[in-house]
Coordinates of C-alpha atoms in Angstrom, one line a residue:
Chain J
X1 CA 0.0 0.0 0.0
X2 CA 1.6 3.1 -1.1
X3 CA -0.2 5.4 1.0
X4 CA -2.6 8.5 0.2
X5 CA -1.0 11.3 -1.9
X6 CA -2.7 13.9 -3.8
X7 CA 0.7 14.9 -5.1
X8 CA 0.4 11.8 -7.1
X9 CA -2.4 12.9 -9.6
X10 CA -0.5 14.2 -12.2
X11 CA -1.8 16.8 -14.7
X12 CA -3.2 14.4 -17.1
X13 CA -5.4 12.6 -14.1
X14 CA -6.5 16.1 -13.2
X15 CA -7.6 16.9 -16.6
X16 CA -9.5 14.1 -16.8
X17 CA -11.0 15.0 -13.5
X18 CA -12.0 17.9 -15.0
X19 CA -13.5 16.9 -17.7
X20 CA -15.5 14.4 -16.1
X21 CA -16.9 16.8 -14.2
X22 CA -17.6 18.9 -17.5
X23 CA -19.4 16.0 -18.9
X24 CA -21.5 14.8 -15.4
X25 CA -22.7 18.7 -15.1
X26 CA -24.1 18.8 -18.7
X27 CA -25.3 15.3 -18.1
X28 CA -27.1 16.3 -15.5
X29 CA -28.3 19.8 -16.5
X30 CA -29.6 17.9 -19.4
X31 CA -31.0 15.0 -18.3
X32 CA -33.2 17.7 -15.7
X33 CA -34.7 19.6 -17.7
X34 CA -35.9 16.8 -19.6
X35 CA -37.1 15.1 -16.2
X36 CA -38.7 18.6 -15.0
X37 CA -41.0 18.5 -18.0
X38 CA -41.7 14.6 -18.0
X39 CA -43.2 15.6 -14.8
X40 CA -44.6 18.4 -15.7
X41 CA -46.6 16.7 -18.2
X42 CA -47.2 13.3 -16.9
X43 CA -47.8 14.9 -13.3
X44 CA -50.6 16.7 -14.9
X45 CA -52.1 14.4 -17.0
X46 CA -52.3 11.8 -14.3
X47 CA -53.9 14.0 -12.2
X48 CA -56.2 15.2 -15.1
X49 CA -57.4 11.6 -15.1
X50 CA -58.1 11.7 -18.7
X51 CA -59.7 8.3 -19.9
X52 CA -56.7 6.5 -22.2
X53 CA -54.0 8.9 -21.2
X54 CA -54.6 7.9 -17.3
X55 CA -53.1 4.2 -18.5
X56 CA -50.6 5.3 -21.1
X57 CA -49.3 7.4 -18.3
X58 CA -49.7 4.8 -15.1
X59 CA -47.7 2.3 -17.2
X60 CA -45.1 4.7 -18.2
X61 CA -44.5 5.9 -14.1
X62 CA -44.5 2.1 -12.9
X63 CA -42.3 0.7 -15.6
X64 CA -39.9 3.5 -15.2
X65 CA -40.0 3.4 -11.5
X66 CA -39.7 -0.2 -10.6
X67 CA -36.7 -1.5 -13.0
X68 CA -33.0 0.1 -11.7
X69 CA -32.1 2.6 -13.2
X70 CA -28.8 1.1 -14.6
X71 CA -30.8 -1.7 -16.4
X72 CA -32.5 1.5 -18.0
X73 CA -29.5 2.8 -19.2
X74 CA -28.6 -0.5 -21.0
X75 CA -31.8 -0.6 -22.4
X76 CA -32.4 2.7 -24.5
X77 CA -28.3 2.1 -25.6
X78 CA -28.2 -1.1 -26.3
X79 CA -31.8 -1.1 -27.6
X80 CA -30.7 1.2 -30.2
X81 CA -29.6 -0.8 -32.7
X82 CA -33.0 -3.0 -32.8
X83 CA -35.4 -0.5 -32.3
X84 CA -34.0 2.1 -35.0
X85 CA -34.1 1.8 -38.7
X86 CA -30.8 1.1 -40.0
X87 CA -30.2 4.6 -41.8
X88 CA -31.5 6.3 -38.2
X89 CA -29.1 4.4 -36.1
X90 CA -25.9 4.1 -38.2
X91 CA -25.0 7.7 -38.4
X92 CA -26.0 7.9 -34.4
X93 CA -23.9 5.2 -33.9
X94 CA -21.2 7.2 -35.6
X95 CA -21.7 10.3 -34.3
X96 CA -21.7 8.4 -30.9
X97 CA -24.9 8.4 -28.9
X98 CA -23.8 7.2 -25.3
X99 CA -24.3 10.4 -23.9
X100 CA -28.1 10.6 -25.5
X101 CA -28.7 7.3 -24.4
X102 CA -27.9 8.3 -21.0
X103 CA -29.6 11.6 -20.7
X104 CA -32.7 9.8 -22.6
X105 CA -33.2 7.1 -19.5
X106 CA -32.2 9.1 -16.8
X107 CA -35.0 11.8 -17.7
X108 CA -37.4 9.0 -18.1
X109 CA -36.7 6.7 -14.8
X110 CA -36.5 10.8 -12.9
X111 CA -39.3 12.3 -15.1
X112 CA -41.1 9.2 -13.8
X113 CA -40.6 10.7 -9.7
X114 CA -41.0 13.9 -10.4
X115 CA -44.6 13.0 -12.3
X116 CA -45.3 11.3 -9.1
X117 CA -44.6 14.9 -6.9
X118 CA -45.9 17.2 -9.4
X119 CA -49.2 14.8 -9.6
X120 CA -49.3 15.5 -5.4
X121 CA -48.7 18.8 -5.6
X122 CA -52.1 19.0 -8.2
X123 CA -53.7 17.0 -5.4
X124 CA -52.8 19.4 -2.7
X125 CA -54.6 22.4 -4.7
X126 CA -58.0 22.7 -2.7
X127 CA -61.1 22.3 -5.5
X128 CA -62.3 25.6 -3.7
X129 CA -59.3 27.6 -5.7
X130 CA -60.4 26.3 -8.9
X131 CA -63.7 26.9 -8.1
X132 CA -63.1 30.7 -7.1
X133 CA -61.1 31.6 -10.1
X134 CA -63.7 29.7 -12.4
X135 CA -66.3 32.0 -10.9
X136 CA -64.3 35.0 -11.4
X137 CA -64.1 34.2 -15.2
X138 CA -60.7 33.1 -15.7
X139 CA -59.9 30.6 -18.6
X140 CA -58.3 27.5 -18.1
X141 CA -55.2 28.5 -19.0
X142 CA -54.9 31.4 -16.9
X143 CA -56.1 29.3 -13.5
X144 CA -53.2 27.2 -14.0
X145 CA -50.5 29.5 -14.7
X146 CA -51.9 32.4 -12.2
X147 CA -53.4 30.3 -9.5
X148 CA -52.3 26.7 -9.4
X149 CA -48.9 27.1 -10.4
X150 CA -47.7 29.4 -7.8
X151 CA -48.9 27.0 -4.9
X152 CA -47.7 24.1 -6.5
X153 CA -44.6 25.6 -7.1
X154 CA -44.4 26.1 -3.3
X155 CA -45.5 22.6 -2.8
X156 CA -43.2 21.0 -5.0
X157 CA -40.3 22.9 -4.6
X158 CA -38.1 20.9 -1.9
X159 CA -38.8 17.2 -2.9
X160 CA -38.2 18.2 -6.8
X161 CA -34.9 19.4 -5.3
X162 CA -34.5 16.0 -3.6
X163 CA -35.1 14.6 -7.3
X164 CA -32.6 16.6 -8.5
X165 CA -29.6 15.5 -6.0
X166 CA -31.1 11.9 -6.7
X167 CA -30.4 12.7 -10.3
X168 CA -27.0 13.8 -10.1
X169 CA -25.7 11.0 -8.3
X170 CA -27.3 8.6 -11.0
X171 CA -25.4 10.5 -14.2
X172 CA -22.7 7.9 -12.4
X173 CA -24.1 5.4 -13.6
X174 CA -23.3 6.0 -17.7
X175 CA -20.0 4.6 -16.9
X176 CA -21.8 1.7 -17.5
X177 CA -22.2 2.8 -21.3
X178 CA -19.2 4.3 -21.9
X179 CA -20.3 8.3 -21.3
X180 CA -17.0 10.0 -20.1
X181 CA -18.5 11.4 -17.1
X182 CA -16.7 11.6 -13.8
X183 CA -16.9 8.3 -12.7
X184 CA -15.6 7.2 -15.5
X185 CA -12.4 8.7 -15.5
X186 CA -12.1 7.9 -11.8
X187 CA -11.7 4.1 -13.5
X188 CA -9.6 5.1 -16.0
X189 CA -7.4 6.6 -14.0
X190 CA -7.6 3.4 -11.3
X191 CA -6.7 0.9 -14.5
X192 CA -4.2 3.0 -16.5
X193 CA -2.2 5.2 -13.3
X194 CA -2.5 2.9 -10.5
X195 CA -4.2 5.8 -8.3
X196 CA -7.8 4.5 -8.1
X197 CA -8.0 5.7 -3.9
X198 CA -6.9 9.2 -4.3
X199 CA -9.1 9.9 -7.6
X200 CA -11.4 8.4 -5.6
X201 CA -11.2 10.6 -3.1
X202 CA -11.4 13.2 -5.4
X203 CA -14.3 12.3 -7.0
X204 CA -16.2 11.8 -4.0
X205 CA -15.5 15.1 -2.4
X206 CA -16.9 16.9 -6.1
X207 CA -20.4 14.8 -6.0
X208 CA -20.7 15.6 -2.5
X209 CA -19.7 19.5 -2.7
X210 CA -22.1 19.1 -6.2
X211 CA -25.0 17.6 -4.1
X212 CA -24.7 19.6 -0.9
X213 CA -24.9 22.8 -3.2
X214 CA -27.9 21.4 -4.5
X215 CA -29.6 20.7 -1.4
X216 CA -28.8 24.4 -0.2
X217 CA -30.2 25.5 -2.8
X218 CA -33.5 23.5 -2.4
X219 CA -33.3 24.6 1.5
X220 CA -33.2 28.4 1.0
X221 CA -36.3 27.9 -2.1
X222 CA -38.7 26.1 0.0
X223 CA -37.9 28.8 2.9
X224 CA -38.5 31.6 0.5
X225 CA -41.4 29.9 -1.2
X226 CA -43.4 28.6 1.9
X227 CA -43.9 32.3 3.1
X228 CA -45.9 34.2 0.4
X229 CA -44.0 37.3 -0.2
X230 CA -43.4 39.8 2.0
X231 CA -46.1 38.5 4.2
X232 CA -45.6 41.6 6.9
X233 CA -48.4 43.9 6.9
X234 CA -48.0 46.9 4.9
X235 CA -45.6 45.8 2.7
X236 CA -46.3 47.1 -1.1
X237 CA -47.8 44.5 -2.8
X238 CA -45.9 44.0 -6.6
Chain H
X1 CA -71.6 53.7 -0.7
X2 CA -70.1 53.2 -4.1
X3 CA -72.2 51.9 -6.8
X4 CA -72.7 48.6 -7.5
X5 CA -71.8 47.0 -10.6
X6 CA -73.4 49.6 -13.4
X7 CA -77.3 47.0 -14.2
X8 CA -77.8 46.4 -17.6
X9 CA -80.9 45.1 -16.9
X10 CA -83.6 47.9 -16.0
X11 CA -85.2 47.4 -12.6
X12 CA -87.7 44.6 -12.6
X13 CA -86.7 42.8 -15.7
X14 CA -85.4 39.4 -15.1
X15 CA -81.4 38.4 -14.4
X16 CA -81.7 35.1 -13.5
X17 CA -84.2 32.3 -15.7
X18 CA -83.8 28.8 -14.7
X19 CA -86.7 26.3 -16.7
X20 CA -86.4 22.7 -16.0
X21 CA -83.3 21.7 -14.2
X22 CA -82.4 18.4 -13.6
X23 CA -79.2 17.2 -12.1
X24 CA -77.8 13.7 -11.2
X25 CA -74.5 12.8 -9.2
X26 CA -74.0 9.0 -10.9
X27 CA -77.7 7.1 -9.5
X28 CA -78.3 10.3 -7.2
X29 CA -80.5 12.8 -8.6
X30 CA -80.2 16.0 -6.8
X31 CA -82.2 18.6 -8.4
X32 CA -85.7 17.1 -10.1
X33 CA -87.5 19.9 -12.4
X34 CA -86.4 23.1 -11.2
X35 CA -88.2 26.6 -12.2
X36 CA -87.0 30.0 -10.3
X37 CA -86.2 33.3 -12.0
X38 CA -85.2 36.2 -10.1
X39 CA -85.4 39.6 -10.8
X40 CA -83.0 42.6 -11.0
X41 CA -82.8 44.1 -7.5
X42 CA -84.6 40.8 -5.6
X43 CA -82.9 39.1 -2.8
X44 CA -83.5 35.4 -2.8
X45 CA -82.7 33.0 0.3
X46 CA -82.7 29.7 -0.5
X47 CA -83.3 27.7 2.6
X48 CA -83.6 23.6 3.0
X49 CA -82.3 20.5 4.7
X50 CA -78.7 19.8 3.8
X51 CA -78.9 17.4 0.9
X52 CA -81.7 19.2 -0.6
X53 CA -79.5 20.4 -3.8
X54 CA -79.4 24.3 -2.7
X55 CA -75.7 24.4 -3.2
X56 CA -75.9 22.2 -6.5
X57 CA -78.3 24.4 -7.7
X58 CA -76.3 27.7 -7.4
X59 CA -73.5 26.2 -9.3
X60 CA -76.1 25.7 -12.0
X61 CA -76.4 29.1 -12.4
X62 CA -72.9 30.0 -13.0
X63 CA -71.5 26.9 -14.6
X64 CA -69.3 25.4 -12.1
X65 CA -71.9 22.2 -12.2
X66 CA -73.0 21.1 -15.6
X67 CA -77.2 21.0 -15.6
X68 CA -78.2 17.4 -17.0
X69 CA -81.3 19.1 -18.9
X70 CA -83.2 22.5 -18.4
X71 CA -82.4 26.0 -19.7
X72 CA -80.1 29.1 -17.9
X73 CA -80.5 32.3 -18.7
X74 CA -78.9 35.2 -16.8
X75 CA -79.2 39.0 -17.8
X76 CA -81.1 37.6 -21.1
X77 CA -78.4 34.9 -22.2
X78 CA -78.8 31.9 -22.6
X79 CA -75.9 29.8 -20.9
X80 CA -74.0 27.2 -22.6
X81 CA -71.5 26.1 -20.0
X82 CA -69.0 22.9 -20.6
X83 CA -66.5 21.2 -18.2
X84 CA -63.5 23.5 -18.6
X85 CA -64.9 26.4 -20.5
X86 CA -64.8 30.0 -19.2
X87 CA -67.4 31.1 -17.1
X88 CA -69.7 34.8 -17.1
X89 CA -67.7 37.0 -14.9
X90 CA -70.8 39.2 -14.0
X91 CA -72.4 36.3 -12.1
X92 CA -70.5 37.0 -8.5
X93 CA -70.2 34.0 -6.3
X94 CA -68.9 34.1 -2.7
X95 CA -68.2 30.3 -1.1
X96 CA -68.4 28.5 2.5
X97 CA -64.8 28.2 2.7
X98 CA -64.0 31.8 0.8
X99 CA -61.2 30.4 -1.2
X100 CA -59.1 33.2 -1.8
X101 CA -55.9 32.5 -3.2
X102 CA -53.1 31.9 -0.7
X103 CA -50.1 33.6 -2.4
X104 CA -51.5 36.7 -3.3
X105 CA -52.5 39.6 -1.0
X106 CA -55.7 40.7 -0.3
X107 CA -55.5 44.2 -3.0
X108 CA -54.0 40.9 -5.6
X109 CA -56.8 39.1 -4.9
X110 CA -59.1 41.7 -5.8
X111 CA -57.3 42.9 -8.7
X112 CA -55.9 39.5 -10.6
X113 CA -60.0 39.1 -11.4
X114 CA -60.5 42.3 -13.6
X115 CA -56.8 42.6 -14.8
X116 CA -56.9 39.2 -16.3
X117 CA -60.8 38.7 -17.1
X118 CA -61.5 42.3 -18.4
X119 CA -58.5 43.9 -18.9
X120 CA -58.9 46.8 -16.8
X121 CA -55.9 49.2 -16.6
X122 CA -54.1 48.2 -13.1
X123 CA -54.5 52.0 -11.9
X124 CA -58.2 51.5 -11.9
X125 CA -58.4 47.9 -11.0
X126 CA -56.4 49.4 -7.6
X127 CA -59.0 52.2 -7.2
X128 CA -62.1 50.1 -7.2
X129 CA -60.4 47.1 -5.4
X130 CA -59.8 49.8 -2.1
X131 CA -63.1 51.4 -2.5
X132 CA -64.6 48.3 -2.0
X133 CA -62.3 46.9 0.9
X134 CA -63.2 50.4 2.5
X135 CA -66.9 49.5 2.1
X136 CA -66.5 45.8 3.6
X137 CA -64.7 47.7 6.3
X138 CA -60.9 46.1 6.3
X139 CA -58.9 48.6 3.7
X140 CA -56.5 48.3 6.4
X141 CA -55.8 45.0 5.4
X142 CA -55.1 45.7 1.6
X143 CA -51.6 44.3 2.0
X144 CA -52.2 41.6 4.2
X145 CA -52.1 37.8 3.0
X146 CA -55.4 35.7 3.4
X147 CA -53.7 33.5 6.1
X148 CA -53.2 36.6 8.4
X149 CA -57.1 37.2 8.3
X150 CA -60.4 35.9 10.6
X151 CA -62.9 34.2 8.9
X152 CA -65.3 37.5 8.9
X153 CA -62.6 39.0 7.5
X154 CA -61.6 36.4 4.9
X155 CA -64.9 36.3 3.7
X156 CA -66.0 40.2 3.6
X157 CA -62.3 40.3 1.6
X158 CA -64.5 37.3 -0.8
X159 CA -67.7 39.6 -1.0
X160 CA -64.9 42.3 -2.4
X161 CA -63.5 40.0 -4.8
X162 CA -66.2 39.4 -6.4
X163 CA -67.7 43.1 -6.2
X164 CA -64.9 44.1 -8.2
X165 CA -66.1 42.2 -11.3
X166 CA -69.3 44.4 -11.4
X167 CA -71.7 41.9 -11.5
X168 CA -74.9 41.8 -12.6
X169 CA -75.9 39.1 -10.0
X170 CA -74.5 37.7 -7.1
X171 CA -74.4 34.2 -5.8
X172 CA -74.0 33.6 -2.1
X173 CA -73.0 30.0 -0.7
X174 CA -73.5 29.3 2.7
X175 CA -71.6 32.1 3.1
X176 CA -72.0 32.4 7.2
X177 CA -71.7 28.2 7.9
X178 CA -68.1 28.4 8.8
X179 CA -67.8 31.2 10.6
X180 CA -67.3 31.6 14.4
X181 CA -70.7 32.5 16.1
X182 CA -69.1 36.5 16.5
X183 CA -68.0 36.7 13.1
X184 CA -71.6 36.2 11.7
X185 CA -72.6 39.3 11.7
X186 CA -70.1 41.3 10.2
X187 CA -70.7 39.3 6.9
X188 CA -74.5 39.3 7.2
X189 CA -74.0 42.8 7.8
X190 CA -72.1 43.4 4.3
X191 CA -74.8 41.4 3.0
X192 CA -77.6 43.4 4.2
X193 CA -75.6 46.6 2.9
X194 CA -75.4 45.4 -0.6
X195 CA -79.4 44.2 -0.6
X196 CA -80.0 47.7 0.0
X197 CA -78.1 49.1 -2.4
X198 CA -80.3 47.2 -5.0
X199 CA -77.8 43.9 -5.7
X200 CA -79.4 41.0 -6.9
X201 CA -78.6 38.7 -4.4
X202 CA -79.5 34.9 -4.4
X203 CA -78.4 33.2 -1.4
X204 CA -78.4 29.4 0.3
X205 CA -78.3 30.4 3.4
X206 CA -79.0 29.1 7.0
X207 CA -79.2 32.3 8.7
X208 CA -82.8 32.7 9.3
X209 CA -82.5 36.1 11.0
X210 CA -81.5 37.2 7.9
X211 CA -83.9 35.5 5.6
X212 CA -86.6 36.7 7.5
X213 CA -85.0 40.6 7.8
X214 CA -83.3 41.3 4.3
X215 CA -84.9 38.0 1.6
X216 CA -87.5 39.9 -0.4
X217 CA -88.8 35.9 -0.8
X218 CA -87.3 32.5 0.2
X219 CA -87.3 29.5 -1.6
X220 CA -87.4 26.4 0.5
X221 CA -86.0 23.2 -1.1
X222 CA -86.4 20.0 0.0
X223 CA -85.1 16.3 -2.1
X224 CA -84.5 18.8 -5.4
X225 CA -87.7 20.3 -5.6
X226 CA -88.8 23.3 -4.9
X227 CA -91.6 22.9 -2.3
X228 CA -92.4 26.4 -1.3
X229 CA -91.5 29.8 -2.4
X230 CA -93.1 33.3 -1.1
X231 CA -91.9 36.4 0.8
X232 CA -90.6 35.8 4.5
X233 CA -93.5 36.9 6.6
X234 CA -95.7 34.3 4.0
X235 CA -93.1 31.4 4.5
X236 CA -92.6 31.8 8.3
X237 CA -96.2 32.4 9.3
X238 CA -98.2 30.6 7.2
X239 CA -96.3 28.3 5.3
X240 CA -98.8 26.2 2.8
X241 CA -96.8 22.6 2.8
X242 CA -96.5 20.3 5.7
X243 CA -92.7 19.7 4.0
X244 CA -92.3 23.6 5.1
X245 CA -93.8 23.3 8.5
X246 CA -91.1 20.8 9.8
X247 CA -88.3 22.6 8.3
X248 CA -89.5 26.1 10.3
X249 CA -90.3 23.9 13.1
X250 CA -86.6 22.6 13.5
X251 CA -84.6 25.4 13.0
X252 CA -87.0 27.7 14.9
X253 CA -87.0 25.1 18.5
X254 CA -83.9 27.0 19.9

């Protein structure tokens, strides 16, 4: 055992730190967005209980939330090849789609949660709100985006963050696939340098400074959010 | 007082025409046949056991239930309403549980209605909105948020919110029933103010002190008919049915 020594990473391991973290921040930027309006959409439609859709969208948020995520990752990659039409996947294949395949399951298997909170969040919306801005003549539309929204927002806010931390830690897993993220080099640097522990270490202290951010972040939202704005008396209103 | 939303209707002439309503929850039919049409100006209490469809059949009027058969007309249009259409802003409605919307102050309450719905300038909007907190009596509260607020106070800031849409008619339900005995009056009291100033009121209401007081006629309701129907001193001192006759005789014991 030759002992723990940052000095060891030389430049080359720290570049490929680097970029690893380049590649697990897009990963993950991506693969939210995505999620976030997954959820958006499937949170609302399953709570719209619409006859058809209600299935289509039950089957989607079981299937995606009850097979590891890992397996889902092998699935849309590997699945490429059969499910695409030759002249679709060849040039993908070419151009390299790892990363795509990645992003694509992770935003499914998280969309899948964060249908599940948004869908809660509709729930928690009393039928008295929807009622009161029916009667005052607002359209659909508007009730949603002016009334709903807003306290849903409020709702949602702190368990969407949870999502997002969860999702972060699961761009890890497209090593499995090849994506060049920052587990990834973690490996390469364990099989080609011989200093696996103190990459390790490394790479451990970025996820965690990466998801303690995150949940900061979350924290100070919900504590802004939960108290409507400037909820002191005689405050101007905006 | 300020004036009430500006009648297109002349004095008289009918707001509210309801011919042949009918109304089923899945097996449960709640209203049977209903006929009623109010006039501009009237104040209508609509009184009954719970379960007797009062509440269903307000929502008729404005469209937040869908009638199974049987016509609507209010201020001489006749209503088409459907599941997630818009609904008439003139027809006012003020709920049991005054549902004002959380996030928003009370002046954003009052405003969001005719800045989004009729596209009032937000100057204006902010004029009327005060005028008519001052005249439920809480323009202190303008910036305060609805959790800050007492029921009487919550509700008189719902009478204001739907003031500020002008309407032509408005719809009370149970607006008293979950109030704390002392705040009671202070709503009823808004109530009464408005019935003077010539609003045409139509109310489900359990408040018999007012019925009797401010209701130019009550409707009494009973299994989703309507079983009797005739101005207050009519109804509570002779009232024709035997249906009636119990009703008056429970609520009045105490």
């Amino acid at each position: 055992m030759s002992g723990f020594d940052l000095g060891a990473l030389d430049a080359e391991s720290w570049h490929r730190i680097l970029a690893g973290l380049a590649v697990t921040c897009k990963l993950a930027a991506v693969s939210l967005v995505f999620a976030s309006l997954i959820g958006i959409v499937v949170g609302t439609l399953r709570w719209a209980n619409l006859p058809v859709l209600r299935q289509i969208t039950w089957l989607y948020v079981e299937i995606a939330r009850n097979t590891p995520p890992l397996v889902q990752i092998l699935f849309w990659y590997f699945s490429a090849s059969v499910l695409l039409p030759a002249w679709a996947f060849v040039p993908l294949r070419d151009a390299g789609y790892e990363f795509s395949a990645a992003a694509l399951a992770l935003s499914l298997y998280h969309g899948a949660f964060m249908g599940e909170v948004f869908r809660a969040g509709l729930n928690s919306v009393n039928a008295g709100q929807f009622q009161a801005a029916r009667a005052l003549g607002m359209s659909f539309l508007q009730l949603m985006t002016r009334i709903v929204a807003p306290q849903v927002a409020r709702i949602t806010a702190p368990p969407m963050v949870n999502e997002a931390v969860a999702l972060v830690k699961s761009t890890s897993l497209a090593l499995a696939i090849g994506v060049a993220e920052l587990t990834y080099q973690y490996k390469h640097i364990d099989n080609f340098m011989f200093r696996g522990f103190e990459a390790l270490m490394v790479i451990t202290i970025i996820y965690l400074t990466l998801c303690l951010a995150l949940s900061l972040f979350g924290r100070l939202l919900g504590h802004r959010l939960s108290r409507p704005r400037g909820s002191a008396p005689g405050q101007a209103a905006a | 007082m300020g004036a009430v939303g500006a009648p297109t209707a002349p004095a008289g002439a009918e707001v509210v025409r309801l011919t042949g309503i009918w109304k089923s929850f899945g097996a449960t039919m709640v209203l049977r046949g209903i006929d009623l049409a109010v006039s501009r100006g009237e104040v209508l209490a609509l009184c009954g056991p719970s379960g007797s469809g009062k509440s269903t059949l307000l929502k008729c009027i404005n469209g937040l239930e869908l009638v199974d058969r049987g016509e609507i007309v209010v201020g001489g249009h006749r209503k088409q309403f459907t599941r997630f259409g818009t609904l008439d802003p003139r027809i006012g409605m003020v709920f049991q549980s005054f549902n004002l919307f959380p996030h928003l102050d009370v002046l954003q309450n009052l405003v969001i209605g005719p800045r989004l719905v009729i596209d009032t300038p937000r100057k204006a909007a902010e004029e009327r909105a005060l005028a008519y907190l001052e005249r439920v009596g809480i323009a202190d509260k303008a910036h305060a948020y609805p959790e800050t607020l007492s029921g009487g106070q919550q509700q008189r800031v719902a009478i204001a919110r739907a003031l500020c849409m002008e309407p032509e008619v408005m719809l009370f339900d149970e607006p008293t029933s979950a109030l704390d005995p002392e705040m009671i009056n202070e709503v009823l009291d808004v109530m009464t103010d408005l019935a003077g100033d010539g609003m045409t009121m139509i109310a489900v209401t359990h408040e018999m002190g007012f019925a009797r007081e401010v209701a130019d006629r009550i409707v009494f309701m009973d299994a989703g008919q309507i079983v009797e129907s005739g101005p207050p001193e009519e109804f509570f001192q002779s009232p024709k049915e035997e249906r009636t006759r119990q009703f008056i005789g429970k609520i009045l014991r105490h």
